[in-house]
mmCIF file of C-alpha atoms and ligand atoms in Angstrom:
data_model
loop_
_atom_site.group_PDB
_atom_site.id
_atom_site.type_symbol
_atom_site.label_atom_id
_atom_site.label_comp_id
_atom_site.label_asym_id
_atom_site.label_seq_id
_atom_site.Cartn_x
_atom_site.Cartn_y
_atom_site.Cartn_z
ATOM 1 C CA MET K 12 -51.520 96.557 -29.949
ATOM 2 C CA VAL K 13 -49.685 99.810 -31.648
ATOM 3 C CA ILE K 14 -47.127 101.632 -29.263
ATOM 4 C CA ALA K 15 -47.125 105.208 -31.039
ATOM 5 C CA GLY K 16 -43.271 106.254 -29.795
ATOM 6 C CA LEU K 17 -40.585 103.968 -28.882
ATOM 7 C CA GLY K 18 -38.792 106.156 -26.212
ATOM 8 C CA ASP K 19 -38.235 105.671 -22.423
ATOM 9 C CA SER K 20 -41.855 105.281 -21.712
ATOM 10 C CA GLY K 21 -42.686 103.014 -25.037
ATOM 11 C CA VAL K 22 -39.942 100.912 -24.874
ATOM 12 C CA LEU K 23 -40.893 100.216 -21.132
ATOM 13 C CA THR K 24 -44.740 99.684 -22.121
ATOM 14 C CA ALA K 25 -43.679 97.143 -25.362
ATOM 15 C CA ILE K 26 -41.655 95.112 -23.432
ATOM 16 C CA LYS K 27 -44.137 94.645 -20.672
ATOM 17 C CA LEU K 28 -47.099 94.036 -23.269
ATOM 18 C CA ALA K 29 -45.214 91.662 -25.413
ATOM 19 C CA LYS K 30 -45.691 89.016 -22.850
ATOM 20 C CA HIS K 31 -49.419 89.160 -23.411
ATOM 21 C CA ALA K 32 -49.812 90.273 -26.863
ATOM 22 C CA ASP K 33 -48.302 91.191 -30.350
ATOM 23 C CA VAL K 34 -47.436 94.928 -30.329
ATOM 24 C CA VAL K 35 -45.659 97.002 -33.335
ATOM 25 C CA GLY K 36 -43.680 99.476 -32.082
ATOM 26 C CA ILE K 37 -43.388 102.800 -34.654
ATOM 27 C CA SER K 38 -40.502 105.410 -33.606
ATOM 28 C CA ALA K 39 -38.992 108.056 -35.235
ATOM 29 C CA LYS K 40 -35.359 106.513 -33.864
ATOM 30 C CA PRO K 41 -34.186 102.927 -34.630
ATOM 31 C CA GLY K 42 -33.348 102.764 -31.143
ATOM 32 C CA LEU K 43 -34.003 104.304 -27.991
ATOM 33 C CA VAL K 44 -32.592 107.323 -27.441
ATOM 34 C CA SER K 45 -33.077 108.491 -23.974
ATOM 35 C CA GLY K 46 -34.393 112.382 -22.965
ATOM 36 C CA GLN K 47 -32.167 111.822 -19.473
ATOM 37 C CA GLU K 48 -28.830 112.836 -18.334
ATOM 38 C CA LEU K 49 -28.604 116.210 -20.913
ATOM 39 C CA GLY K 50 -24.975 116.949 -18.529
ATOM 40 C CA TRP K 51 -23.435 113.618 -18.968
ATOM 41 C CA ARG K 52 -24.427 113.290 -22.727
ATOM 42 C CA LEU K 53 -22.862 116.708 -23.391
ATOM 43 C CA SER K 54 -19.445 116.115 -21.769
ATOM 44 C CA ARG K 55 -19.127 112.369 -22.261
ATOM 45 C CA PRO K 56 -21.234 111.478 -25.236
ATOM 46 C CA GLY K 57 -19.532 107.950 -25.814
ATOM 47 C CA ASP K 58 -19.919 107.021 -22.058
ATOM 48 C CA TRP K 59 -23.626 108.297 -21.920
ATOM 49 C CA ALA K 60 -24.807 106.797 -25.505
ATOM 50 C CA ARG K 61 -23.446 102.613 -24.248
ATOM 51 C CA HIS K 62 -26.192 103.474 -21.167
ATOM 52 C CA ASN K 63 -28.684 105.979 -23.089
ATOM 53 C CA TRP K 64 -28.582 105.525 -26.956
ATOM 54 C CA ILE K 65 -29.815 101.620 -27.648
ATOM 55 C CA SER K 66 -31.216 100.248 -30.686
ATOM 56 C CA PHE K 67 -33.992 98.084 -30.656
ATOM 57 C CA ASP K 68 -32.531 94.903 -31.919
ATOM 58 C CA LYS K 69 -30.270 95.162 -28.178
ATOM 59 C CA PHE K 70 -33.263 94.721 -26.011
ATOM 60 C CA ARG K 71 -34.102 91.012 -25.085
ATOM 61 C CA GLY K 72 -37.821 91.961 -24.081
ATOM 62 C CA LEU K 73 -37.855 93.829 -27.749
ATOM 63 C CA ASP K 74 -37.396 90.475 -29.481
ATOM 64 C CA ARG K 75 -41.249 89.883 -29.597
ATOM 65 C CA VAL K 76 -42.126 93.350 -30.603
ATOM 66 C CA ARG K 77 -42.189 94.674 -34.484
ATOM 67 C CA THR K 78 -40.516 97.661 -34.183
ATOM 68 C CA VAL K 79 -41.115 100.143 -37.588
ATOM 69 C CA HIS K 80 -38.855 102.883 -38.184
ATOM 70 C CA GLY K 81 -40.491 105.922 -39.340
ATOM 71 C CA MET K 82 -42.709 109.169 -38.381
ATOM 72 C CA LEU K 83 -46.371 108.777 -37.392
ATOM 73 C CA THR K 84 -48.567 111.287 -39.488
ATOM 74 C CA GLY K 85 -52.008 110.698 -38.478
ATOM 75 C CA VAL K 86 -54.575 108.348 -36.592
ATOM 76 C CA ASP K 87 -58.356 107.182 -37.708
ATOM 77 C CA LEU K 88 -60.000 106.641 -34.600
ATOM 78 C CA ALA K 89 -62.857 104.895 -36.155
ATOM 79 C CA ALA K 90 -61.129 102.693 -38.285
ATOM 80 C CA ARG K 91 -58.637 101.841 -35.199
ATOM 81 C CA LYS K 92 -55.606 102.642 -37.953
ATOM 82 C CA VAL K 93 -52.570 104.637 -37.414
ATOM 83 C CA PHE K 94 -50.899 105.982 -40.418
ATOM 84 C CA LEU K 95 -47.220 106.813 -41.023
ATOM 85 C CA GLU K 96 -44.240 107.359 -43.250
ATOM 86 C CA HIS K 97 -41.714 105.013 -43.416
ATOM 87 C CA SER K 98 -37.579 105.777 -43.298
ATOM 88 C CA ASP K 99 -37.497 104.996 -46.887
ATOM 89 C CA GLY K 100 -40.050 107.792 -47.532
ATOM 90 C CA THR K 101 -43.104 105.235 -48.429
ATOM 91 C CA ALA K 102 -46.517 105.756 -46.907
ATOM 92 C CA GLY K 103 -47.800 102.704 -44.602
ATOM 93 C CA ALA K 104 -50.511 102.272 -42.041
ATOM 94 C CA GLU K 105 -50.860 99.822 -39.023
ATOM 95 C CA SER K 106 -54.201 98.706 -37.115
ATOM 96 C CA TYR K 107 -54.806 98.066 -33.767
ATOM 97 C CA ASP K 108 -57.156 96.892 -31.397
ATOM 98 C CA ALA K 109 -55.446 99.027 -28.538
ATOM 99 C CA LEU K 110 -53.465 102.339 -29.260
ATOM 100 C CA VAL K 111 -50.654 103.924 -26.323
ATOM 101 C CA ILE K 112 -49.471 107.246 -27.362
ATOM 102 C CA SER K 113 -45.911 107.785 -26.262
ATOM 103 C CA THR K 114 -44.719 110.178 -28.399
ATOM 104 C CA GLY K 115 -43.160 112.308 -25.639
ATOM 105 C CA VAL K 116 -42.223 116.165 -25.991
ATOM 106 C CA THR K 117 -39.740 118.499 -28.074
ATOM 107 C CA ASN K 118 -37.294 119.967 -25.775
ATOM 108 C CA GLY K 119 -34.310 121.957 -26.836
ATOM 109 C CA PHE K 120 -31.450 120.130 -29.376
ATOM 110 C CA TRP K 121 -31.547 117.095 -27.395
ATOM 111 C CA ARG K 122 -35.039 115.756 -27.520
ATOM 112 C CA ARG K 123 -36.035 116.212 -31.323
ATOM 113 C CA PRO K 124 -38.929 114.187 -32.851
ATOM 114 C CA ASP K 125 -37.297 113.958 -36.490
ATOM 115 C CA LEU K 126 -36.738 111.145 -38.316
ATOM 116 C CA GLN K 127 -33.414 109.942 -38.002
ATOM 117 C CA SER K 128 -30.789 107.492 -38.876
ATOM 118 C CA ASP K 129 -28.267 106.211 -36.416
ATOM 119 C CA GLU K 130 -25.386 108.036 -38.054
ATOM 120 C CA GLU K 131 -27.477 111.492 -37.736
ATOM 121 C CA ILE K 132 -28.097 110.773 -34.207
ATOM 122 C CA ALA K 133 -24.390 109.898 -33.589
ATOM 123 C CA ALA K 134 -23.403 113.065 -35.554
ATOM 124 C CA GLY K 135 -25.757 115.191 -33.547
ATOM 125 C CA LEU K 136 -23.958 113.622 -30.294
ATOM 126 C CA ARG K 137 -20.764 114.498 -31.163
ATOM 127 C CA ALA K 138 -21.677 118.194 -32.593
ATOM 128 C CA ALA K 139 -23.207 119.172 -29.513
ATOM 129 C CA HIS K 140 -19.812 118.027 -27.645
ATOM 130 C CA GLU K 141 -17.304 119.116 -30.066
ATOM 131 C CA ARG K 142 -19.103 122.749 -30.152
ATOM 132 C CA LEU K 143 -18.869 122.820 -26.269
ATOM 133 C CA ALA K 144 -15.340 121.727 -25.779
ATOM 134 C CA ASP K 145 -14.019 124.185 -28.319
ATOM 135 C CA ALA K 146 -15.574 126.877 -26.518
ATOM 136 C CA GLU K 147 -13.918 128.811 -23.693
ATOM 137 C CA SER K 148 -16.851 130.133 -21.815
ATOM 138 C CA VAL K 149 -20.496 128.483 -21.779
ATOM 139 C CA ILE K 150 -23.751 130.222 -20.536
ATOM 140 C CA VAL K 151 -26.080 127.792 -19.429
ATOM 141 C CA VAL K 152 -29.787 129.403 -19.216
ATOM 142 C CA GLY K 153 -32.105 127.458 -17.249
ATOM 143 C CA GLY K 154 -32.984 126.412 -13.553
ATOM 144 C CA GLY K 155 -34.013 122.715 -14.253
ATOM 145 C CA ALA K 156 -32.020 119.167 -14.056
ATOM 146 C CA ALA K 157 -31.110 119.924 -17.599
ATOM 147 C CA ALA K 158 -29.446 123.103 -17.207
ATOM 148 C CA VAL K 159 -28.227 122.122 -13.949
ATOM 149 C CA SER K 160 -26.823 118.804 -14.964
ATOM 150 C CA SER K 161 -25.514 120.416 -17.868
ATOM 151 C CA ALA K 162 -23.146 123.233 -16.288
ATOM 152 C CA ALA K 163 -21.979 120.842 -13.439
ATOM 153 C CA ASN K 164 -21.041 118.194 -16.250
ATOM 154 C CA VAL K 165 -19.288 120.882 -18.511
ATOM 155 C CA ALA K 166 -17.410 122.423 -15.663
ATOM 156 C CA ARG K 167 -16.405 119.096 -14.212
ATOM 157 C CA THR K 168 -15.138 117.848 -17.382
ATOM 158 C CA TRP K 169 -13.469 120.911 -18.644
ATOM 159 C CA PRO K 170 -12.222 122.889 -15.462
ATOM 160 C CA ALA K 171 -10.527 125.746 -17.495
ATOM 161 C CA LYS K 172 -13.594 126.739 -18.907
ATOM 162 C CA ARG K 173 -15.595 129.743 -17.502
ATOM 163 C CA VAL K 174 -18.857 128.024 -16.901
ATOM 164 C CA GLY K 175 -22.224 130.383 -15.975
ATOM 165 C CA LEU K 176 -25.266 129.453 -15.015
ATOM 166 C CA TYR K 177 -28.237 131.655 -15.077
ATOM 167 C CA PHE K 178 -31.536 131.146 -13.653
ATOM 168 C CA PRO K 179 -34.763 133.328 -12.426
ATOM 169 C CA GLY K 180 -35.927 132.468 -9.145
ATOM 170 C CA GLU K 181 -33.399 132.311 -6.033
ATOM 171 C CA ARG K 182 -32.751 128.875 -6.169
ATOM 172 C CA ALA K 183 -33.068 126.313 -9.381
ATOM 173 C CA LEU K 184 -34.670 123.455 -9.435
ATOM 174 C CA ALA K 185 -37.871 125.032 -8.193
ATOM 175 C CA HIS K 186 -39.703 121.734 -8.735
ATOM 176 C CA HIS K 187 -37.458 119.128 -6.451
ATOM 177 C CA HIS K 188 -37.431 119.552 -2.885
ATOM 178 C CA ASP K 189 -35.434 122.437 -1.038
ATOM 179 C CA ARG K 190 -32.675 119.631 0.216
ATOM 180 C CA VAL K 191 -32.149 118.770 -3.469
ATOM 181 C CA TRP K 192 -30.940 122.480 -4.229
ATOM 182 C CA GLU K 193 -28.957 122.991 -1.504
ATOM 183 C CA GLN K 194 -26.949 119.541 -1.921
ATOM 184 C CA VAL K 195 -26.776 120.130 -5.833
ATOM 185 C CA ARG K 196 -25.787 124.181 -5.162
ATOM 186 C CA GLY K 197 -22.440 122.689 -3.236
ATOM 187 C CA ARG K 198 -21.240 120.697 -6.182
ATOM 188 C CA LEU K 199 -21.976 123.305 -8.647
ATOM 189 C CA ILE K 200 -19.529 125.515 -6.748
ATOM 190 C CA GLU K 201 -17.360 123.025 -5.795
ATOM 191 C CA PHE K 202 -16.874 122.277 -9.816
ATOM 192 C CA GLY K 203 -16.658 125.924 -10.076
ATOM 193 C CA VAL K 204 -19.282 127.163 -11.918
ATOM 194 C CA GLU K 205 -20.706 130.574 -10.950
ATOM 195 C CA LEU K 206 -24.220 130.872 -10.027
ATOM 196 C CA HIS K 207 -26.148 133.745 -11.266
ATOM 197 C CA PRO K 208 -29.750 133.763 -9.736
ATOM 198 C CA GLY K 209 -32.602 136.317 -10.133
ATOM 199 C CA HIS K 210 -31.503 136.129 -14.148
ATOM 200 C CA ARG K 211 -34.543 135.921 -16.261
ATOM 201 C CA ALA K 212 -33.136 135.758 -19.733
ATOM 202 C CA VAL K 213 -35.301 136.801 -22.837
ATOM 203 C CA ILE K 214 -35.781 133.914 -25.402
ATOM 204 C CA PRO K 215 -35.758 135.466 -28.524
ATOM 205 C CA ASP K 216 -39.066 134.959 -30.066
ATOM 206 C CA SER K 217 -38.102 133.162 -33.461
ATOM 207 C CA PHE K 218 -35.691 131.069 -31.472
ATOM 208 C CA ASP K 219 -36.997 127.249 -31.036
ATOM 209 C CA GLY K 220 -33.995 125.863 -28.822
ATOM 210 C CA SER K 221 -32.616 123.616 -31.412
ATOM 211 C CA GLU K 222 -28.890 124.911 -31.460
ATOM 212 C CA ILE K 223 -26.128 126.073 -29.178
ATOM 213 C CA THR K 224 -25.958 130.026 -29.670
ATOM 214 C CA SER K 225 -23.441 132.546 -29.502
ATOM 215 C CA ALA K 226 -24.880 135.819 -29.559
ATOM 216 C CA PRO K 227 -25.170 137.908 -26.279
ATOM 217 C CA VAL K 228 -27.934 136.853 -23.655
ATOM 218 C CA GLN K 229 -30.319 139.773 -22.692
ATOM 219 C CA PHE K 230 -32.016 139.570 -19.386
ATOM 220 C CA SER K 231 -35.691 141.054 -18.475
ATOM 221 C CA THR K 232 -34.378 141.176 -14.959
ATOM 222 C CA GLY K 233 -32.560 144.534 -15.503
ATOM 223 C CA GLN K 234 -28.801 143.210 -15.725
ATOM 224 C CA LEU K 235 -26.189 143.660 -18.469
ATOM 225 C CA GLU K 236 -26.162 141.437 -21.087
ATOM 226 C CA ALA K 237 -23.805 138.101 -21.036
ATOM 227 C CA THR K 238 -21.912 137.054 -23.384
ATOM 228 C CA ALA K 239 -20.057 133.738 -23.993
ATOM 229 C CA ASP K 240 -18.651 131.408 -26.831
ATOM 230 C CA ALA K 241 -21.713 128.698 -26.113
ATOM 231 C CA VAL K 242 -24.917 129.642 -24.850
ATOM 232 C CA LEU K 243 -26.956 126.519 -23.659
ATOM 233 C CA TRP K 244 -30.564 127.062 -23.624
ATOM 234 C CA ALA K 245 -32.183 124.543 -21.043
ATOM 235 C CA THR K 246 -35.094 126.682 -20.125
ATOM 236 C CA GLY K 247 -38.033 123.601 -20.192
ATOM 237 C CA ARG K 248 -39.789 125.618 -23.313
ATOM 238 C CA VAL K 249 -41.332 121.834 -24.034
ATOM 239 C CA ARG K 250 -43.818 120.838 -27.170
ATOM 240 C CA PRO K 251 -45.733 117.766 -27.229
ATOM 241 C CA ASN K 252 -44.921 115.821 -30.261
ATOM 242 C CA THR K 253 -48.745 115.801 -30.994
ATOM 243 C CA ASP K 254 -48.869 117.190 -34.540
ATOM 244 C CA TRP K 255 -50.006 113.654 -35.589
ATOM 245 C CA LEU K 256 -53.558 113.673 -33.504
ATOM 246 C CA PRO K 257 -56.847 115.147 -33.837
ATOM 247 C CA ALA K 258 -57.733 118.359 -31.704
ATOM 248 C CA GLU K 259 -60.535 116.184 -29.868
ATOM 249 C CA LEU K 260 -57.568 114.304 -27.774
ATOM 250 C CA LEU K 261 -55.786 117.030 -26.772
ATOM 251 C CA ASP K 262 -55.952 119.650 -24.061
ATOM 252 C CA GLU K 263 -55.462 123.186 -24.101
ATOM 253 C CA ASN K 264 -51.681 122.867 -24.232
ATOM 254 C CA GLY K 265 -51.586 120.335 -26.828
ATOM 255 C CA PHE K 266 -50.576 117.610 -24.473
ATOM 256 C CA VAL K 267 -52.992 114.403 -25.070
ATOM 257 C CA ARG K 268 -56.039 114.295 -22.043
ATOM 258 C CA VAL K 269 -56.167 111.335 -19.760
ATOM 259 C CA THR K 270 -57.915 109.920 -17.281
ATOM 260 C CA PRO K 271 -56.366 108.764 -14.105
ATOM 261 C CA GLU K 272 -56.314 105.297 -15.404
ATOM 262 C CA LEU K 273 -54.191 106.583 -18.423
ATOM 263 C CA ARG K 274 -57.150 106.221 -20.884
ATOM 264 C CA VAL K 275 -58.185 108.755 -23.264
ATOM 265 C CA PRO K 276 -61.459 109.838 -22.687
ATOM 266 C CA ASP K 277 -64.440 108.881 -24.669
ATOM 267 C CA HIS K 278 -62.038 106.577 -26.529
ATOM 268 C CA PRO K 279 -61.965 102.831 -25.632
ATOM 269 C CA GLY K 280 -58.705 101.379 -26.368
ATOM 270 C CA VAL K 281 -56.469 104.431 -26.519
ATOM 271 C CA PHE K 282 -54.086 105.249 -23.729
ATOM 272 C CA ALA K 283 -51.178 107.493 -23.170
ATOM 273 C CA ILE K 284 -47.930 107.807 -20.929
ATOM 274 C CA GLY K 285 -44.783 109.586 -20.580
ATOM 275 C CA ASP K 286 -44.376 113.537 -21.095
ATOM 276 C CA VAL K 287 -47.429 113.458 -23.702
ATOM 277 C CA ALA K 288 -49.856 112.643 -21.743
ATOM 278 C CA ALA K 289 -51.580 115.468 -19.442
ATOM 279 C CA THR K 290 -51.612 112.729 -16.223
ATOM 280 C CA ASP K 291 -50.348 115.954 -13.696
ATOM 281 C CA PRO K 292 -48.977 119.412 -13.721
ATOM 282 C CA LEU K 293 -45.330 117.790 -13.913
ATOM 283 C CA ARG K 294 -46.506 115.437 -15.838
ATOM 284 C CA THR K 295 -44.550 112.625 -14.166
ATOM 285 C CA SER K 296 -45.891 109.409 -15.334
ATOM 286 C CA ALA K 297 -42.419 108.000 -17.131
ATOM 287 C CA ARG K 298 -40.214 109.057 -14.195
ATOM 288 C CA ASN K 299 -42.854 107.240 -11.553
ATOM 289 C CA ARG K 300 -42.715 104.212 -14.333
ATOM 290 C CA ALA K 301 -46.580 104.099 -15.191
ATOM 291 C CA ASP K 302 -45.961 101.521 -17.885
ATOM 292 C CA SER K 303 -46.832 98.530 -15.575
ATOM 293 C CA LEU K 304 -49.964 100.020 -14.379
ATOM 294 C CA LEU K 305 -50.642 100.954 -17.808
ATOM 295 C CA VAL K 306 -49.852 97.267 -19.409
ATOM 296 C CA LYS K 307 -52.191 95.897 -16.422
ATOM 297 C CA ASN K 308 -54.926 98.251 -17.521
ATOM 298 C CA ILE K 309 -54.853 97.456 -21.101
ATOM 299 C CA LEU K 310 -55.361 93.880 -20.502
ATOM 300 C CA ALA K 311 -57.932 94.467 -17.944
ATOM 301 C CA GLU K 312 -59.868 96.818 -20.139
ATOM 302 C CA SER K 313 -59.919 94.142 -22.963
ATOM 303 C CA ALA K 314 -61.216 91.383 -20.548
ATOM 304 C CA GLY K 315 -64.166 93.769 -18.910
ATOM 305 C CA ARG K 316 -62.239 93.930 -15.566
ATOM 306 C CA SER K 317 -61.708 97.437 -13.545
ATOM 307 C CA LEU K 318 -59.055 99.500 -14.146
ATOM 308 C CA ARG K 319 -56.086 101.328 -11.782
ATOM 309 C CA SER K 320 -55.169 104.758 -11.104
ATOM 310 C CA PHE K 321 -51.806 106.271 -11.803
ATOM 311 C CA ARG K 322 -50.680 108.513 -8.588
ATOM 312 C CA PRO K 323 -48.417 111.221 -9.624
ATOM 313 C CA ALA K 324 -45.697 112.319 -7.278
ATOM 314 C CA HIS K 325 -45.539 116.014 -6.179
ATOM 315 C CA ARG K 326 -42.130 116.853 -6.633
ATOM 316 C CA ARG K 327 -39.393 115.914 -9.291
ATOM 317 C CA TRP K 328 -37.033 113.327 -7.757
ATOM 318 C CA GLY K 329 -34.516 110.951 -9.623
ATOM 319 C CA SER K 330 -30.603 111.768 -10.214
ATOM 320 C CA VAL K 331 -29.840 115.406 -10.947
ATOM 321 C CA LEU K 332 -25.979 115.515 -11.914
ATOM 322 C CA GLY K 333 -25.651 111.613 -13.018
ATOM 323 C CA ILE K 334 -22.615 109.833 -12.779
ATOM 324 C CA GLN K 335 -19.905 111.407 -11.065
ATOM 325 C CA PRO K 336 -16.219 110.074 -10.114
ATOM 326 C CA ASP K 337 -17.512 109.244 -6.483
ATOM 327 C CA GLY K 338 -20.803 107.698 -7.527
ATOM 328 C CA LEU K 339 -24.481 108.272 -8.587
ATOM 329 C CA GLU K 340 -26.621 110.670 -6.174
ATOM 330 C CA VAL K 341 -30.532 109.774 -6.700
ATOM 331 C CA PHE K 342 -32.838 111.832 -4.902
ATOM 332 C CA ALA K 343 -36.186 110.958 -3.424
ATOM 333 C CA PRO K 344 -39.100 112.709 -3.467
ATOM 334 C CA ASN K 345 -38.305 114.332 0.296
ATOM 335 C CA GLY K 346 -34.971 115.463 -1.013
ATOM 336 C CA ARG K 347 -32.953 112.933 1.041
ATOM 337 C CA PRO K 348 -30.401 111.454 -1.372
ATOM 338 C CA PHE K 349 -28.774 107.855 -1.594
ATOM 339 C CA ARG K 350 -25.562 107.411 -3.031
ATOM 340 C CA PHE K 351 -24.537 104.266 -5.446
ATOM 341 C CA PRO K 352 -20.575 104.292 -4.825
ATOM 342 C CA SER K 353 -19.037 104.956 -8.184
ATOM 343 C CA TRP K 354 -17.675 100.898 -8.141
ATOM 344 C CA SER K 355 -21.438 99.732 -7.762
ATOM 345 C CA PHE K 356 -22.561 102.009 -10.640
ATOM 346 C CA GLU K 357 -21.752 99.456 -13.600
ATOM 347 C CA ARG K 358 -21.561 96.377 -11.840
ATOM 348 C CA VAL K 359 -24.937 96.538 -10.015
ATOM 349 C CA LEU K 360 -26.934 99.487 -10.684
ATOM 350 C CA MET K 361 -26.543 99.635 -14.756
ATOM 351 C CA ALA K 362 -26.080 95.681 -14.895
ATOM 352 C CA LEU K 363 -28.344 93.922 -12.478
ATOM 353 C CA VAL K 364 -30.683 97.201 -11.489
ATOM 354 C CA VAL K 365 -31.313 98.659 -14.575
ATOM 355 C CA ARG K 366 -30.206 96.340 -18.116
ATOM 356 C CA ARG K 367 -31.656 93.366 -16.153
ATOM 357 C CA GLY K 368 -34.476 94.472 -13.628
ATOM 358 C CA ILE K 369 -36.077 97.896 -15.834
ATOM 359 C CA TYR K 370 -35.579 96.411 -19.474
ATOM 360 C CA ARG K 371 -35.595 92.733 -18.703
ATOM 361 C CA GLY K 372 -31.954 92.369 -20.577
ATOM 362 C CA VAL K 373 -29.832 94.456 -22.746
ATOM 363 C CA ARG K 374 -27.049 93.079 -24.945
ATOM 364 C CA GLU K 375 -23.694 94.763 -25.325
ATOM 365 C CA ASN K 376 -23.794 98.154 -26.720
ATOM 366 C CA ARG K 377 -21.669 100.346 -27.823
ATOM 367 C CA PRO K 378 -23.114 102.877 -30.556
ATOM 368 C CA LEU K 379 -20.975 106.076 -30.682
ATOM 369 C CA SER K 380 -17.300 104.698 -30.654
HETATM 370 C C1 FAD P 426 -36.551 104.235 -15.940
HETATM 371 C C2 FAD P 426 -36.586 105.685 -16.285
HETATM 372 C C3 FAD P 426 -35.845 106.736 -14.866
HETATM 373 C C4 FAD P 426 -36.143 108.242 -15.379
HETATM 374 N N1 FAD P 426 -35.192 108.843 -14.499
HETATM 375 C C5 FAD P 426 -35.210 109.918 -14.404
HETATM 376 C C6 FAD P 426 -34.685 110.617 -13.055
HETATM 377 O O1 FAD P 426 -34.009 110.210 -12.459
HETATM 378 N N2 FAD P 426 -34.840 112.186 -12.947
HETATM 379 C C7 FAD P 426 -35.709 112.845 -14.465
HETATM 380 O O2 FAD P 426 -36.010 114.114 -14.187
HETATM 381 N N3 FAD P 426 -36.433 111.966 -14.949
HETATM 382 C C8 FAD P 426 -36.455 110.870 -15.296
HETATM 383 N N4 FAD P 426 -36.967 110.047 -16.251
HETATM 384 C C9 FAD P 426 -37.685 110.912 -17.322
HETATM 385 C C10 FAD P 426 -37.333 111.382 -18.099
HETATM 386 O O3 FAD P 426 -36.828 112.468 -17.909
HETATM 387 C C11 FAD P 426 -38.403 111.593 -18.952
HETATM 388 O O4 FAD P 426 -39.787 111.988 -18.466
HETATM 389 C C12 FAD P 426 -39.103 110.706 -20.167
HETATM 390 O O5 FAD P 426 -37.645 110.787 -21.025
HETATM 391 C C13 FAD P 426 -39.860 110.791 -20.871
HETATM 392 O O6 FAD P 426 -40.183 109.482 -21.742
HETATM 393 P P1 FAD P 426 -41.015 109.370 -22.671
HETATM 394 O O7 FAD P 426 -41.118 108.062 -23.311
HETATM 395 O O8 FAD P 426 -42.388 110.176 -22.478
HETATM 396 O O9 FAD P 426 -40.875 110.356 -23.648
HETATM 397 P P2 FAD P 426 -39.293 110.339 -25.152
HETATM 398 O O10 FAD P 426 -38.244 109.445 -24.301
HETATM 399 O O11 FAD P 426 -39.252 111.615 -25.609
HETATM 400 O O12 FAD P 426 -39.975 109.401 -26.256
HETATM 401 C C14 FAD P 426 -40.995 109.694 -27.226
HETATM 402 C C15 FAD P 426 -40.502 108.787 -28.340
HETATM 403 O O13 FAD P 426 -40.987 109.223 -29.207
HETATM 404 C C16 FAD P 426 -40.890 109.297 -30.657
HETATM 405 N N5 FAD P 426 -41.893 110.323 -31.782
HETATM 406 C C17 FAD P 426 -42.172 111.850 -31.862
HETATM 407 N N6 FAD P 426 -42.566 111.947 -32.758
HETATM 408 C C18 FAD P 426 -43.104 110.893 -32.852
HETATM 409 C C19 FAD P 426 -43.573 110.440 -34.280
HETATM 410 N N7 FAD P 426 -44.838 111.652 -35.192
HETATM 411 N N8 FAD P 426 -43.496 109.709 -34.934
HETATM 412 C C20 FAD P 426 -42.826 108.491 -34.675
HETATM 413 N N9 FAD P 426 -42.217 108.696 -33.262
HETATM 414 C C21 FAD P 426 -42.223 109.949 -32.593
HETATM 415 C C22 FAD P 426 -39.585 110.296 -29.903
HETATM 416 O O14 FAD P 426 -38.745 110.578 -31.573
HETATM 417 C C23 FAD P 426 -39.058 109.749 -29.425
HETATM 418 O O15 FAD P 426 -38.655 108.632 -29.533
HETATM 419 C C24 FAD P 426 -36.933 108.808 -16.401
HETATM 420 C C25 FAD P 426 -37.660 107.721 -16.954
HETATM 421 C C26 FAD P 426 -37.577 106.400 -16.663
HETATM 422 C C27 FAD P 426 -38.158 105.488 -17.713
#
């Protein structure tokens, strides 16, 4: 079995599948570099990295998986083979009986598909942190969880900075339940974030979101331009990492077409999961943990048994602000918050629920000193 892309969904799928089959995981990074918790990552990168940047050899569940550090470049669906460029520049290929496509999406400067070494990942984390640390004023453009969590965490970590959050609607977090915004809005105000609803920023044509900028921000909604030392663009313009796949597998927006069973139509043995998979409008199979269902379906297909369907949630849910001094707040799809007190975050949530329960054992990890 080949897992193409070892991010949040690929790692979980590989861990589960390795109990039943020989698994090869191919990844542009030498470890899991999670796309989650942008605000925490920018404001406290060392702490974030301990929980969210984990080299593959730290996962006990991946001990049986052969991980390959390389960039996928193509697939031959008839011959059941993927092609890649290894980190040393040589070309390679891997054959599969089943292929899981989990190459995720590109988003801003924090989720890039490029082939990177540990040193390059560390340098990127430090550079973004230092850029914000040095700025006296910060503008965050966007109204989703990445923008909101960035504004909140930057303002809380550096109370002397002027932090403004600019978003187009009357409220931010439009894909979450109303109750989530009500609660999070209160925290933003408490941390001193200036809220600017009704501001739709003009995204320059040539700009792909891959850097923190400093030019004035213009608005198509009529307001005067806004300026700050650092402008963080988190406008949710995601691009699927599917350049290596043939067009016949993709929908009109470049995401991988899937059936409710997470199969790629007309291609037995090919599946997709995570942000790259066109499961539902919000593409929620990663956060709704479809990896268990996917593994069952891969095994069922090869045994000729019937497959089960993924049921997407219609609203975004989960943590928005990440861990704070008073604990971690997680919102259910109905907007109700559940708070883990701060004492329980390391000892219960991360140690037992995440590292042991979700990842089946993670060795001590401190990648960014
Ligand atoms: C346990 C869990 C909890 C979550 N909690 C929340 C939450 O609270 N709130 C929330 O909003 N969301 C949450 N999410 C969801 C999260 O926001 C994203 O949906 C998730 O990070 C997407 O995972 P992915 O595997 O699809 O993509 P990614 O994690 O981006 O993985 C894709 C990987 O493929 C690699 N890649 C890309 N192209 C290539 C190529 N050509 N060759 C080789 N490698 C390539 C990338 O470098 C990357 O490593 C959660 C997800 C999980 C699994």
